[in-house]
Coordinates of C-alpha atoms in Angstrom, one line a residue:
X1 CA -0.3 44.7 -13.4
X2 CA -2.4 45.9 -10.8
X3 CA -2.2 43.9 -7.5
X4 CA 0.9 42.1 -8.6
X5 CA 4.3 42.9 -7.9
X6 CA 7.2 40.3 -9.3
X7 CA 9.7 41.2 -6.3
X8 CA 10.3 39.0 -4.1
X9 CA 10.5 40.9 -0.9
X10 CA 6.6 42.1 -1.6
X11 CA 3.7 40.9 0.9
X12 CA 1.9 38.0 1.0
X13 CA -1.1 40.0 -1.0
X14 CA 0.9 39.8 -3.9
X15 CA 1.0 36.4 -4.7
X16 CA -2.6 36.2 -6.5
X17 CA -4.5 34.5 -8.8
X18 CA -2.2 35.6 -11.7
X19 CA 1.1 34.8 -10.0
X20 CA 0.1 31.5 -9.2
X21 CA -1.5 30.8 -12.8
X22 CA 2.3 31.9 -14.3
X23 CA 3.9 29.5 -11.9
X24 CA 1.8 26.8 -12.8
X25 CA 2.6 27.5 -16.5
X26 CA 6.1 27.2 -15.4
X27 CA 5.9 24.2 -13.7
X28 CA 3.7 22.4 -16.1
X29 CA 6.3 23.3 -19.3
X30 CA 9.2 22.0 -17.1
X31 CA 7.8 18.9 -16.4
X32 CA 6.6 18.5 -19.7
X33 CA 10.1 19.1 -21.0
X34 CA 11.2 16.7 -18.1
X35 CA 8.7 14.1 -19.5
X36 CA 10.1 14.4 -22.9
X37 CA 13.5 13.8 -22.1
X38 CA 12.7 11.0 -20.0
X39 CA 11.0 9.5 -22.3
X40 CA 13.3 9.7 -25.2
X41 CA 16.1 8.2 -23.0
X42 CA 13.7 5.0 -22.0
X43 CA 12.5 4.5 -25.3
X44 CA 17.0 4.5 -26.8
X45 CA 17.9 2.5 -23.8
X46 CA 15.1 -0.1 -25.4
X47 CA 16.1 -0.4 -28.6
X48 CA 20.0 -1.2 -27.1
X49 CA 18.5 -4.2 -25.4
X50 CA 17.6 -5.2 -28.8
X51 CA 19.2 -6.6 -31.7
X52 CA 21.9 -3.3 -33.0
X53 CA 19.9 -1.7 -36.1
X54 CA 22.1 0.1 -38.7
X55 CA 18.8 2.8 -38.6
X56 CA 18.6 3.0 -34.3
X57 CA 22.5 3.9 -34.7
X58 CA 22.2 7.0 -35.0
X59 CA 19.9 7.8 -32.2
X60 CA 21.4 5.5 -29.9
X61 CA 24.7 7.3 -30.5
X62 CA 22.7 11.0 -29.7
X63 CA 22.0 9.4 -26.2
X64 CA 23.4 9.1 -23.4
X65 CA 24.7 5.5 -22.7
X66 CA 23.9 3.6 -18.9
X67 CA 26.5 2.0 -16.6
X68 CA 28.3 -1.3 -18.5
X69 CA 25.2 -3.8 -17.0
X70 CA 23.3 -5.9 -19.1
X71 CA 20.3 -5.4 -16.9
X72 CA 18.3 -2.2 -18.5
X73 CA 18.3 0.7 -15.7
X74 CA 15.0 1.6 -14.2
X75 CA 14.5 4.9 -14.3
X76 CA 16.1 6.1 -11.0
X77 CA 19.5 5.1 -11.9
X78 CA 18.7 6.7 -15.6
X79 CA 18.3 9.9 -13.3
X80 CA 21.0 9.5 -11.3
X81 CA 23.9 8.7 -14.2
X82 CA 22.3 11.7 -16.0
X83 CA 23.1 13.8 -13.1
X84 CA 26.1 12.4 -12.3
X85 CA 27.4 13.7 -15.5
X86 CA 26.0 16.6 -15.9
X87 CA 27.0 17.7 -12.8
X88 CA 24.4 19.4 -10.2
X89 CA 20.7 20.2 -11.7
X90 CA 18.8 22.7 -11.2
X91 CA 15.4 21.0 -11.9
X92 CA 13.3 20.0 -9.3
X93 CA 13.3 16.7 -7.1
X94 CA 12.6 13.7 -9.4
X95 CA 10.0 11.7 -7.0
X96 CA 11.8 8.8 -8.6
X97 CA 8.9 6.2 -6.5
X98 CA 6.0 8.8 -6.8
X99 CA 5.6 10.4 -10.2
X100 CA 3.5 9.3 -13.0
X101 CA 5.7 9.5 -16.2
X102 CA 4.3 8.8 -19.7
X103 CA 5.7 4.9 -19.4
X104 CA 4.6 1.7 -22.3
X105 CA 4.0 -1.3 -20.2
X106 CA 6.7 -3.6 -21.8
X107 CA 7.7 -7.2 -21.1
X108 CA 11.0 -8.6 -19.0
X109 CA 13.5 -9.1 -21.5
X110 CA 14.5 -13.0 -21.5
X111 CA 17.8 -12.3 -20.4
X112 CA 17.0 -10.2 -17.4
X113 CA 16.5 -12.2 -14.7
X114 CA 15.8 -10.1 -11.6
X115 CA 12.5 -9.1 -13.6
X116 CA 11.6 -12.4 -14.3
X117 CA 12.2 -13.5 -11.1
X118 CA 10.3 -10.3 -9.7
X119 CA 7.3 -11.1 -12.0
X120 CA 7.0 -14.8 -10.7
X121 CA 7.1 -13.7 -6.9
X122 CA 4.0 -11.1 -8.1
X123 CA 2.1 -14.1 -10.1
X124 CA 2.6 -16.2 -7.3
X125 CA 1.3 -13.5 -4.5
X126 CA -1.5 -12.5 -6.8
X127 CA -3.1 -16.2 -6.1
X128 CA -3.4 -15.3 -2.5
X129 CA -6.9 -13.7 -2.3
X130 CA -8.1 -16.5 -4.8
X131 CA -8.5 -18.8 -1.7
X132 CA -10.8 -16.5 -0.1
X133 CA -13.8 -17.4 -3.0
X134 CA -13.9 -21.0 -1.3
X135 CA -17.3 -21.1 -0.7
X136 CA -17.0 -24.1 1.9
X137 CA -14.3 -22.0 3.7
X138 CA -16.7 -18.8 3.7
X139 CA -19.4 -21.3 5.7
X140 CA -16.6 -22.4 7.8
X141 CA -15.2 -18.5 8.7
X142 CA -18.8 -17.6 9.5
X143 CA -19.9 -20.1 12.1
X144 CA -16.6 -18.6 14.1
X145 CA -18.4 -14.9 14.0
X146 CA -20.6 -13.6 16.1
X147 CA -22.9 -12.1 13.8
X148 CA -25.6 -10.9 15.8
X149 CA -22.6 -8.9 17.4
X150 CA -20.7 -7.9 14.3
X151 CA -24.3 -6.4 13.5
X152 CA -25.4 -5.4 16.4
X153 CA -22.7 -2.9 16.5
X154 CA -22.5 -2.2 13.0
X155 CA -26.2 -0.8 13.2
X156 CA -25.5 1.5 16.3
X157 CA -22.7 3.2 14.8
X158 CA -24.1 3.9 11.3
X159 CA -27.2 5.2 12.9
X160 CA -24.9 7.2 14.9
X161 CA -22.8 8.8 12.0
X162 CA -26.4 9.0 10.1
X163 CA -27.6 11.2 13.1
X164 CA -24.4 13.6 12.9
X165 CA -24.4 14.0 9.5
X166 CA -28.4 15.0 9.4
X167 CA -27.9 17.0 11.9
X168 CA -25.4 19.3 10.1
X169 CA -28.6 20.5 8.1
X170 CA -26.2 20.5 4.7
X171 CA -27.9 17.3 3.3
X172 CA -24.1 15.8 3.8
X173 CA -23.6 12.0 3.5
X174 CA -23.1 10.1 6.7
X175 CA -18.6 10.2 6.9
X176 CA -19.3 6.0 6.6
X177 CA -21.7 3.8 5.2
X178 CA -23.7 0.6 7.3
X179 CA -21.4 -2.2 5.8
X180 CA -17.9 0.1 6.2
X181 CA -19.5 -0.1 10.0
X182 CA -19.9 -4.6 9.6
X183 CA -15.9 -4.6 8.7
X184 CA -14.6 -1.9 11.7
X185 CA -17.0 -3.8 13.8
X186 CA -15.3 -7.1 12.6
X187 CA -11.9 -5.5 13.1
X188 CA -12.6 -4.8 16.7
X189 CA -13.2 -8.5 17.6
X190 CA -10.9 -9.7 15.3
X191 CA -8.2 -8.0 17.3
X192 CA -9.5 -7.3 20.5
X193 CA -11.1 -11.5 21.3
X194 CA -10.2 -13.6 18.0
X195 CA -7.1 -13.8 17.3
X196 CA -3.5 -13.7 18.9
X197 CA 0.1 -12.5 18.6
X198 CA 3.1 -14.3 18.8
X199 CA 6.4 -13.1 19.8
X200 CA 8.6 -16.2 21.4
X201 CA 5.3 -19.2 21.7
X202 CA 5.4 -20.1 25.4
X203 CA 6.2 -24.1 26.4
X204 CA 3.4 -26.4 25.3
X205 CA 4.6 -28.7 27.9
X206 CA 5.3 -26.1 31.1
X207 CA 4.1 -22.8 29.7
X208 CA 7.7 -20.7 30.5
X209 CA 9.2 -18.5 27.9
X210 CA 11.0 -20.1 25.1
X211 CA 14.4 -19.0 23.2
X212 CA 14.9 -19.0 19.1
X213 CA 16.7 -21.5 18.0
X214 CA 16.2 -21.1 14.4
X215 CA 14.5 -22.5 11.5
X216 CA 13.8 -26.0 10.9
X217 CA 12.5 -28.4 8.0
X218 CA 8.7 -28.2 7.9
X219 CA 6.7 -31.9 8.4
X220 CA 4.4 -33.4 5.8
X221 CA 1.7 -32.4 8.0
X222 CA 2.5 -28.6 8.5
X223 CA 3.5 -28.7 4.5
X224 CA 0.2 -29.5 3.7
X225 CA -1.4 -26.3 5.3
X226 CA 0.9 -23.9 3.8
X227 CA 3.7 -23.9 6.1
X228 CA 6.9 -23.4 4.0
X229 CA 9.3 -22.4 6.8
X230 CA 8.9 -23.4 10.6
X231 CA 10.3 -21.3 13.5
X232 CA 12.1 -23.5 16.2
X233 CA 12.3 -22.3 19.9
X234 CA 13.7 -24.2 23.2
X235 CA 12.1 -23.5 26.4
X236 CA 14.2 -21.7 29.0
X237 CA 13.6 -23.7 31.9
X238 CA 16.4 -25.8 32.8
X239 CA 14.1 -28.6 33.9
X240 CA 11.8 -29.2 30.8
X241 CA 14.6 -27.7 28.0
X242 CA 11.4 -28.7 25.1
X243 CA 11.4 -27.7 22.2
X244 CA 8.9 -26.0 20.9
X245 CA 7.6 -25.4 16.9
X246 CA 5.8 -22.4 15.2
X247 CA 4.9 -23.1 11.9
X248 CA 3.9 -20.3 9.5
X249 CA 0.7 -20.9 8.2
X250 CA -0.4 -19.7 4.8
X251 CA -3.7 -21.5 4.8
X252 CA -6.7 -19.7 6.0
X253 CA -8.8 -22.5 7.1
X254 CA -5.5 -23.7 9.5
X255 CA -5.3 -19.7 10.6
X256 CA -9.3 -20.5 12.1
X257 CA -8.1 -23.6 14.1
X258 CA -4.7 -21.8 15.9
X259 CA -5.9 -18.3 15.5
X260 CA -2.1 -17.0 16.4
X261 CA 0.5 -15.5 14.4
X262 CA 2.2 -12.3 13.2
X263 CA 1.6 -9.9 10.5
X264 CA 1.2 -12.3 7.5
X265 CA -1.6 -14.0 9.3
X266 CA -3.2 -11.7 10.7
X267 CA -3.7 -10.2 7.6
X268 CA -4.6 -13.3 5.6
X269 CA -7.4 -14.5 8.3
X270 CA -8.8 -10.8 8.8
X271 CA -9.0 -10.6 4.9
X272 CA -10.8 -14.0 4.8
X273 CA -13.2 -13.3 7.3
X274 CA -14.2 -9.5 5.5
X275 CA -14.9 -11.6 2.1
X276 CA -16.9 -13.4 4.4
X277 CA -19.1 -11.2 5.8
X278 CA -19.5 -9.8 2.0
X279 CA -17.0 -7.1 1.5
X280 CA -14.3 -6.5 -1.5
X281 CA -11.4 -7.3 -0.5
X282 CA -7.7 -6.7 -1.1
X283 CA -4.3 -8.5 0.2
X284 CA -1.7 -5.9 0.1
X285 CA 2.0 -7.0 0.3
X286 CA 4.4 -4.7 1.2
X287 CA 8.4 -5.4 -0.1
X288 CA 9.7 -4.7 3.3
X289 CA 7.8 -7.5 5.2
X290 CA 4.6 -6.2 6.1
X291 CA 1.2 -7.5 5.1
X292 CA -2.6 -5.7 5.6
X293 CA -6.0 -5.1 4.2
X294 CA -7.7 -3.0 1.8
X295 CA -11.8 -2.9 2.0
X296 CA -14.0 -1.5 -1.1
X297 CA -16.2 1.3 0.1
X298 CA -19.4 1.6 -1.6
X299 CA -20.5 5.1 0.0
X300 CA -16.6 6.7 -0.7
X301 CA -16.3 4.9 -3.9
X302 CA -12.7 4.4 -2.7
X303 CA -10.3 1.7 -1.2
X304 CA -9.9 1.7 2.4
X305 CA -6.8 0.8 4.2
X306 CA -7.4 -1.2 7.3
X307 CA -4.3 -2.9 9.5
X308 CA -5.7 -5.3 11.6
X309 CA -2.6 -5.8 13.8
X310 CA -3.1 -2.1 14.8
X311 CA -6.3 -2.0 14.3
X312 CA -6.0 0.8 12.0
X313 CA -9.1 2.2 9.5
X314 CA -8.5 4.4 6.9
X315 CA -5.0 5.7 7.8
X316 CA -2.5 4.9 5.3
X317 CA 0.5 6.9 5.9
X318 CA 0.4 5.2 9.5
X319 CA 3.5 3.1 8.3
X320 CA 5.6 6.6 7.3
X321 CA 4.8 9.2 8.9
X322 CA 4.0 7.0 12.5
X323 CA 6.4 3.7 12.3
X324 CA 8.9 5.3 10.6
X325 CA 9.1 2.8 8.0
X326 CA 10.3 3.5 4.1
X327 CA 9.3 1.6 1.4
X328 CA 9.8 0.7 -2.1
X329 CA 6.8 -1.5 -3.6
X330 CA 3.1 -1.7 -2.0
X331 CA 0.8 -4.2 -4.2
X332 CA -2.3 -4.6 -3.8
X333 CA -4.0 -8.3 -5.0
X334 CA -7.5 -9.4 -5.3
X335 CA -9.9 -11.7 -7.2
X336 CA -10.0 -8.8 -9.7
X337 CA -6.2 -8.5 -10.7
X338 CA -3.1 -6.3 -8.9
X339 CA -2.6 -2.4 -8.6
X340 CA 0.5 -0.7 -7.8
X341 CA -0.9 1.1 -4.8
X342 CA 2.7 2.8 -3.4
X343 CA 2.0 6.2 -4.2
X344 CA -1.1 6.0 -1.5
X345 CA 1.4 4.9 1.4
X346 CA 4.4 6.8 0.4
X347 CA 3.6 10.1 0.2
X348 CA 7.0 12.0 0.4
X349 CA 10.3 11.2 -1.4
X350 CA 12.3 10.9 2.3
X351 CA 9.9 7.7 3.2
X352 CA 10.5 6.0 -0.7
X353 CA 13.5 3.0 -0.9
X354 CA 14.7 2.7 -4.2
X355 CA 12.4 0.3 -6.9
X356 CA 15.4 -1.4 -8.2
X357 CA 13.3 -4.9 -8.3
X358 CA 12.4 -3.7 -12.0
X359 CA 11.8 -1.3 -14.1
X360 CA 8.6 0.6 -14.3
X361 CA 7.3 0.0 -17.3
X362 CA 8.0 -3.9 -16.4
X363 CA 6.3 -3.5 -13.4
X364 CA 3.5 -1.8 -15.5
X365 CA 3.2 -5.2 -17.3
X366 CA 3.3 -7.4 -15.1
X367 CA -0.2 -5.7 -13.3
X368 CA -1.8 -5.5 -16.6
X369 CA -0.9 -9.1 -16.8
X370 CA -2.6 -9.8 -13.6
X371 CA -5.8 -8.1 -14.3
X372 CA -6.1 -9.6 -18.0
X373 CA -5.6 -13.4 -16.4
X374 CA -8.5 -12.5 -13.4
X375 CA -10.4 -10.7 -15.8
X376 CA -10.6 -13.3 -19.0
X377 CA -13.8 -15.2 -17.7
X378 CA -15.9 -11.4 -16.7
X379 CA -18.7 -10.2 -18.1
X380 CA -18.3 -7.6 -20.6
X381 CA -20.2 -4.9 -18.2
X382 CA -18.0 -6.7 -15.1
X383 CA -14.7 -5.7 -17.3
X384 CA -16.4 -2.3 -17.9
X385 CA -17.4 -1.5 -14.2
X386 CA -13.8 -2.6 -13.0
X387 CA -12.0 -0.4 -15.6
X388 CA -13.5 2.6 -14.5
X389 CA -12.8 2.2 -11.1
X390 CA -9.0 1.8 -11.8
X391 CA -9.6 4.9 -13.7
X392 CA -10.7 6.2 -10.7
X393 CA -8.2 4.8 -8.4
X394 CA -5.1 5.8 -10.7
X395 CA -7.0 9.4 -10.8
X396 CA -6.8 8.9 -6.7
X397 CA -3.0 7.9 -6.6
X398 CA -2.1 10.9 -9.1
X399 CA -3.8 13.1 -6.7
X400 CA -1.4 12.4 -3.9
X401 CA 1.8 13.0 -6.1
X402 CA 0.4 16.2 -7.3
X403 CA -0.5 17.0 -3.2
X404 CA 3.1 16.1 -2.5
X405 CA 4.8 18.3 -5.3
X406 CA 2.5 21.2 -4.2
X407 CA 3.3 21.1 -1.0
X408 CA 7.1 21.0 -2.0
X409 CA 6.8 23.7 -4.2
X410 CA 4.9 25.6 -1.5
X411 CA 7.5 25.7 0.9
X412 CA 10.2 27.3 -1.7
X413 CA 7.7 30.4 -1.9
X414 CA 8.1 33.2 0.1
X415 CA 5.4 33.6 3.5
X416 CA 3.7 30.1 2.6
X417 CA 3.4 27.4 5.0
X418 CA 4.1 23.9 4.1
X419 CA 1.8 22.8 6.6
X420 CA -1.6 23.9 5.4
X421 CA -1.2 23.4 1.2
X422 CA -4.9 24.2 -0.8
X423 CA -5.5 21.4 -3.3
X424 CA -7.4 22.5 -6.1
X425 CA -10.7 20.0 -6.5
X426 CA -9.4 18.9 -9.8
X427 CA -6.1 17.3 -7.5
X428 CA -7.7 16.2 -4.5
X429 CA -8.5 12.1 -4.5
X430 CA -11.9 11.4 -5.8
X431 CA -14.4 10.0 -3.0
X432 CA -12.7 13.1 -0.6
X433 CA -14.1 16.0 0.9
X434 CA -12.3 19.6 1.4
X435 CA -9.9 17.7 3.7
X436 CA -8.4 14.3 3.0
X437 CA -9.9 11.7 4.5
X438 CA -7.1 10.6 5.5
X439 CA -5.8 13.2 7.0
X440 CA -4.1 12.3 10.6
X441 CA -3.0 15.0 12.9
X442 CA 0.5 13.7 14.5
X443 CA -1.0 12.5 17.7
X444 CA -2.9 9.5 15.7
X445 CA 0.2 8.7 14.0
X446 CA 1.6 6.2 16.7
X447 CA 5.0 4.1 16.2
X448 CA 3.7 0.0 15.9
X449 CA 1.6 -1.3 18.9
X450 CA 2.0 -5.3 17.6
X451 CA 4.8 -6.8 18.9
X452 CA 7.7 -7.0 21.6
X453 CA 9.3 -3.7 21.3
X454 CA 13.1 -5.5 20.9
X455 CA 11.2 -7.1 18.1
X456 CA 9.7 -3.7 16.4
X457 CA 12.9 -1.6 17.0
X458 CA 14.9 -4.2 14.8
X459 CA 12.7 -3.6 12.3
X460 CA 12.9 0.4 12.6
X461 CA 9.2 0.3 13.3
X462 CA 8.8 2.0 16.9
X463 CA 8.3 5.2 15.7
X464 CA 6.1 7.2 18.3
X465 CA 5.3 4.1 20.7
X466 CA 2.4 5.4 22.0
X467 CA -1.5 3.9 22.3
X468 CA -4.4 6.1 20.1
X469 CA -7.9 5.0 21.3
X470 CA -10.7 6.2 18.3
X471 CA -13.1 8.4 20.7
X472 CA -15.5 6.8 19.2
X473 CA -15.1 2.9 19.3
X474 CA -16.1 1.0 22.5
X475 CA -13.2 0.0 25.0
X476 CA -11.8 -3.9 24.4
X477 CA -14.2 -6.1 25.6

């Protein structure tokens, strides 16, 4: 076949249109076959966690059996005993926390209780951004921001990016819409004048460092406003030796009177105060004891990540590829239900932690479960509007798993480089441009700016300890 040569050792020509059309072939009937076999082990490993059925016998005995637990296996360790005994495989990396597999939501079996336990911890979380519809707590978070400044700002900079993007002459959209600008206005002053972060809280009585002491029982008082678990410190000079106590907070109209805290409320306040100024708004926890934001863009038709510890925008693999951090389970709650939103931070297998909490198609479940309980009182055309943005967003996520097996792929051919993969359109996350917009050169990847750096390194979040300034935000006021 004219320009295509099948040996190896050939140019870089020779990889064309017709090469890379038989490798995809390749690829797709391997996973397909990959699927298939994954699928018929879930759906035998099933029926043995029912009642034994003289007619399942028979094709329970044709598969392979999992390790003696009761518990059923997710579908890592269904991997990993399958290799185990069939010796090495030649297939490729299974992307145990990234691929999208053919799975049937089904319920926690009564009898495993790590999934039940899972699912309670998720039900519970998922009432989190509920508080933030208060509308007597909306009035209240608005008469602590300066509007005419939020807006002030806002206005400048969207007439700024509409400027650059009419003066491209392309008839381009501007890269972010005026009410993106109202919330990374409001994260500017939220971090930069608002609110505070606490290491070790200083003396109330002579204002010198304090030392942890522990945990302590929480009063009726600090109960009331969410405080499940208070922090206990002793100041360090000899002379005062008073003991100091840091509550942690879980409600938001406390978090507006002490304006202080770490992670968890900065997250919950700065998520508050978005609702308040009229965005949609997501709480996402993080299994590995982190909390931030996620903002609805109109104009991208996308979710936006925002950290307002680091003041981050739109840069999701910040907590990988910059802290350093793996992780295992990234849910994102709001008014409108919960989405497994992993596969957007945790783009390669090296950064993923085992999902051991549950299996997937549990966990599958347990977010439709979610959305049908926020959904039940919506508007037919509500329900409607919503479902096709999760289409969208699950159209999104896929797009980074197949990003992340091309570029894997990639780097096993001969002359390509693993740093610069094409994505075909049909791949690429909708709302993005030729490049993803997230797309961070390793300079505005930084290793965690909030907190003491004894307190970050013994979380394994230093990473690159180094300040990025956006060029094109004002300096802290």
């Amino acid at each position: 076949m004219a320009g295509r040569s099948d040996r190896p050792g050939g140019s870089q020509d020779q990889y064309g249109e017709e090469w890379a059309r038989d490798l995809r072939i390749q690829f797709e009937s391997l996973m397909s076959e990959r699927r298939r076999d994954d699928f018929e082990r879930s759906r035998a490993s099933r029926s043995r966690l029912n009642t034994p059925d003289p007619s399942n016998l028979r094709a329970s005995s044709a598969t392979p059996t999992a390790s003696g637990s009761s518990r059923p296996s997710s579908s890592y360790s269904r991997d990993r005993t399958h290799q185990h005994r069939d010796g090495p495989s030649t297939q490729p990396p299974s992307y145990s926390s990234l691929r999208n597999l053919p799975i049937i939501p089904t319920p926690p079996a009564p009898h495993d209780r790590e999934s039940q336990k899972f699912r309670n911890l998720l039900v519970s979380l998922s009432l989190t951004p509920t508080k933030y519809e208060n509308p007597g707590l909306l009035d209240e978070a608005l008469q602590v921001i300066p509007l005419d400044r939020i807006y002030g700002e806002a206005e400048e900079e969207s007439q700024v990016l509409q400027a650059q993007a009419e003066s491209m002459g392309d008839g381009r959209k501007p890269e972010w819409g005026y009410q993106d600008c109202v919330i990374r206005a409001l994260l500017r002053w939220f971090k930069r004048s608002f609110f505070s972060w606490v290491n070790n809280p200083p003396c109330s009585v002579c204002l010198s460092p304090t030392v942890a002491k522990g945990m302590t029982q929480p009063t009726p008082d600090e109960n009331a406003c969410g405080a499940l678990r208070v922090e206990l410190y002793e100041c360090s000079n000899h002379s005062c030796r008073a003991f100091e106590r840091f509550p942690r907070y879980s409600d938001v109209w406390r978090l507006l009177q002490t304006r202080r805290g770490r992670c968890g409320e900065w997250a919950n306040c700065f998520s508050m105060l978005c609702r308040a100024v009229g965005g949609r708004v997501r709480w996402v926890w993080n299994a590995e004891d982190h909390i931030w934001t996620e903002i609805y863009s109109e104009l991208k038709q996308r979710w936006i990540h925002v950290d307002a510890c680091e003041e981050a925008w739109d840069n999701p693999r910040l907590y990988t590829e910059g802290w350093g951090k793996q992780m295992s389970y990234c849910i994102a709650f709001s008014i409108d239900g919960a989405t497994d939103v992993t596969r957007r931070y945790v783009r390669k297998s090296e950064h993923a932690l085992e999902r051991n909490r549950c299996p997937e198609e549990v966990l599958l479940y347990i977010m439709q479960e979610i959305k049908s309980l926020r959904r039940a009182n919506m508007s037919k055309e509500d329900r409607f509007r919503l479902e096709k943005e999760d289409s969208s967003e699950d159209r999104e996520l896929r797009g980074y798993v197949v990003a992340s097996i091309t570029q894997a792929v990639t780097r096993i051919v001969p002359g390509s480089s693993g740093s610069s993969v094409p994505v075909s359109p049909a791949a690429r996350p909708s709302g993005s441009s030729t490049t993803t917009d997230d797309q961070k050169v390793p300079a505005e990847q930084p290793g965690r700016q909030s907190g003491n750096a004894e307190w970050v390194a013994a979380r394994g979040e230093n990473g690159r300890r180094h300040q990025y300034q956006d060029p094109r935000d004002p300096p802290p006021r």
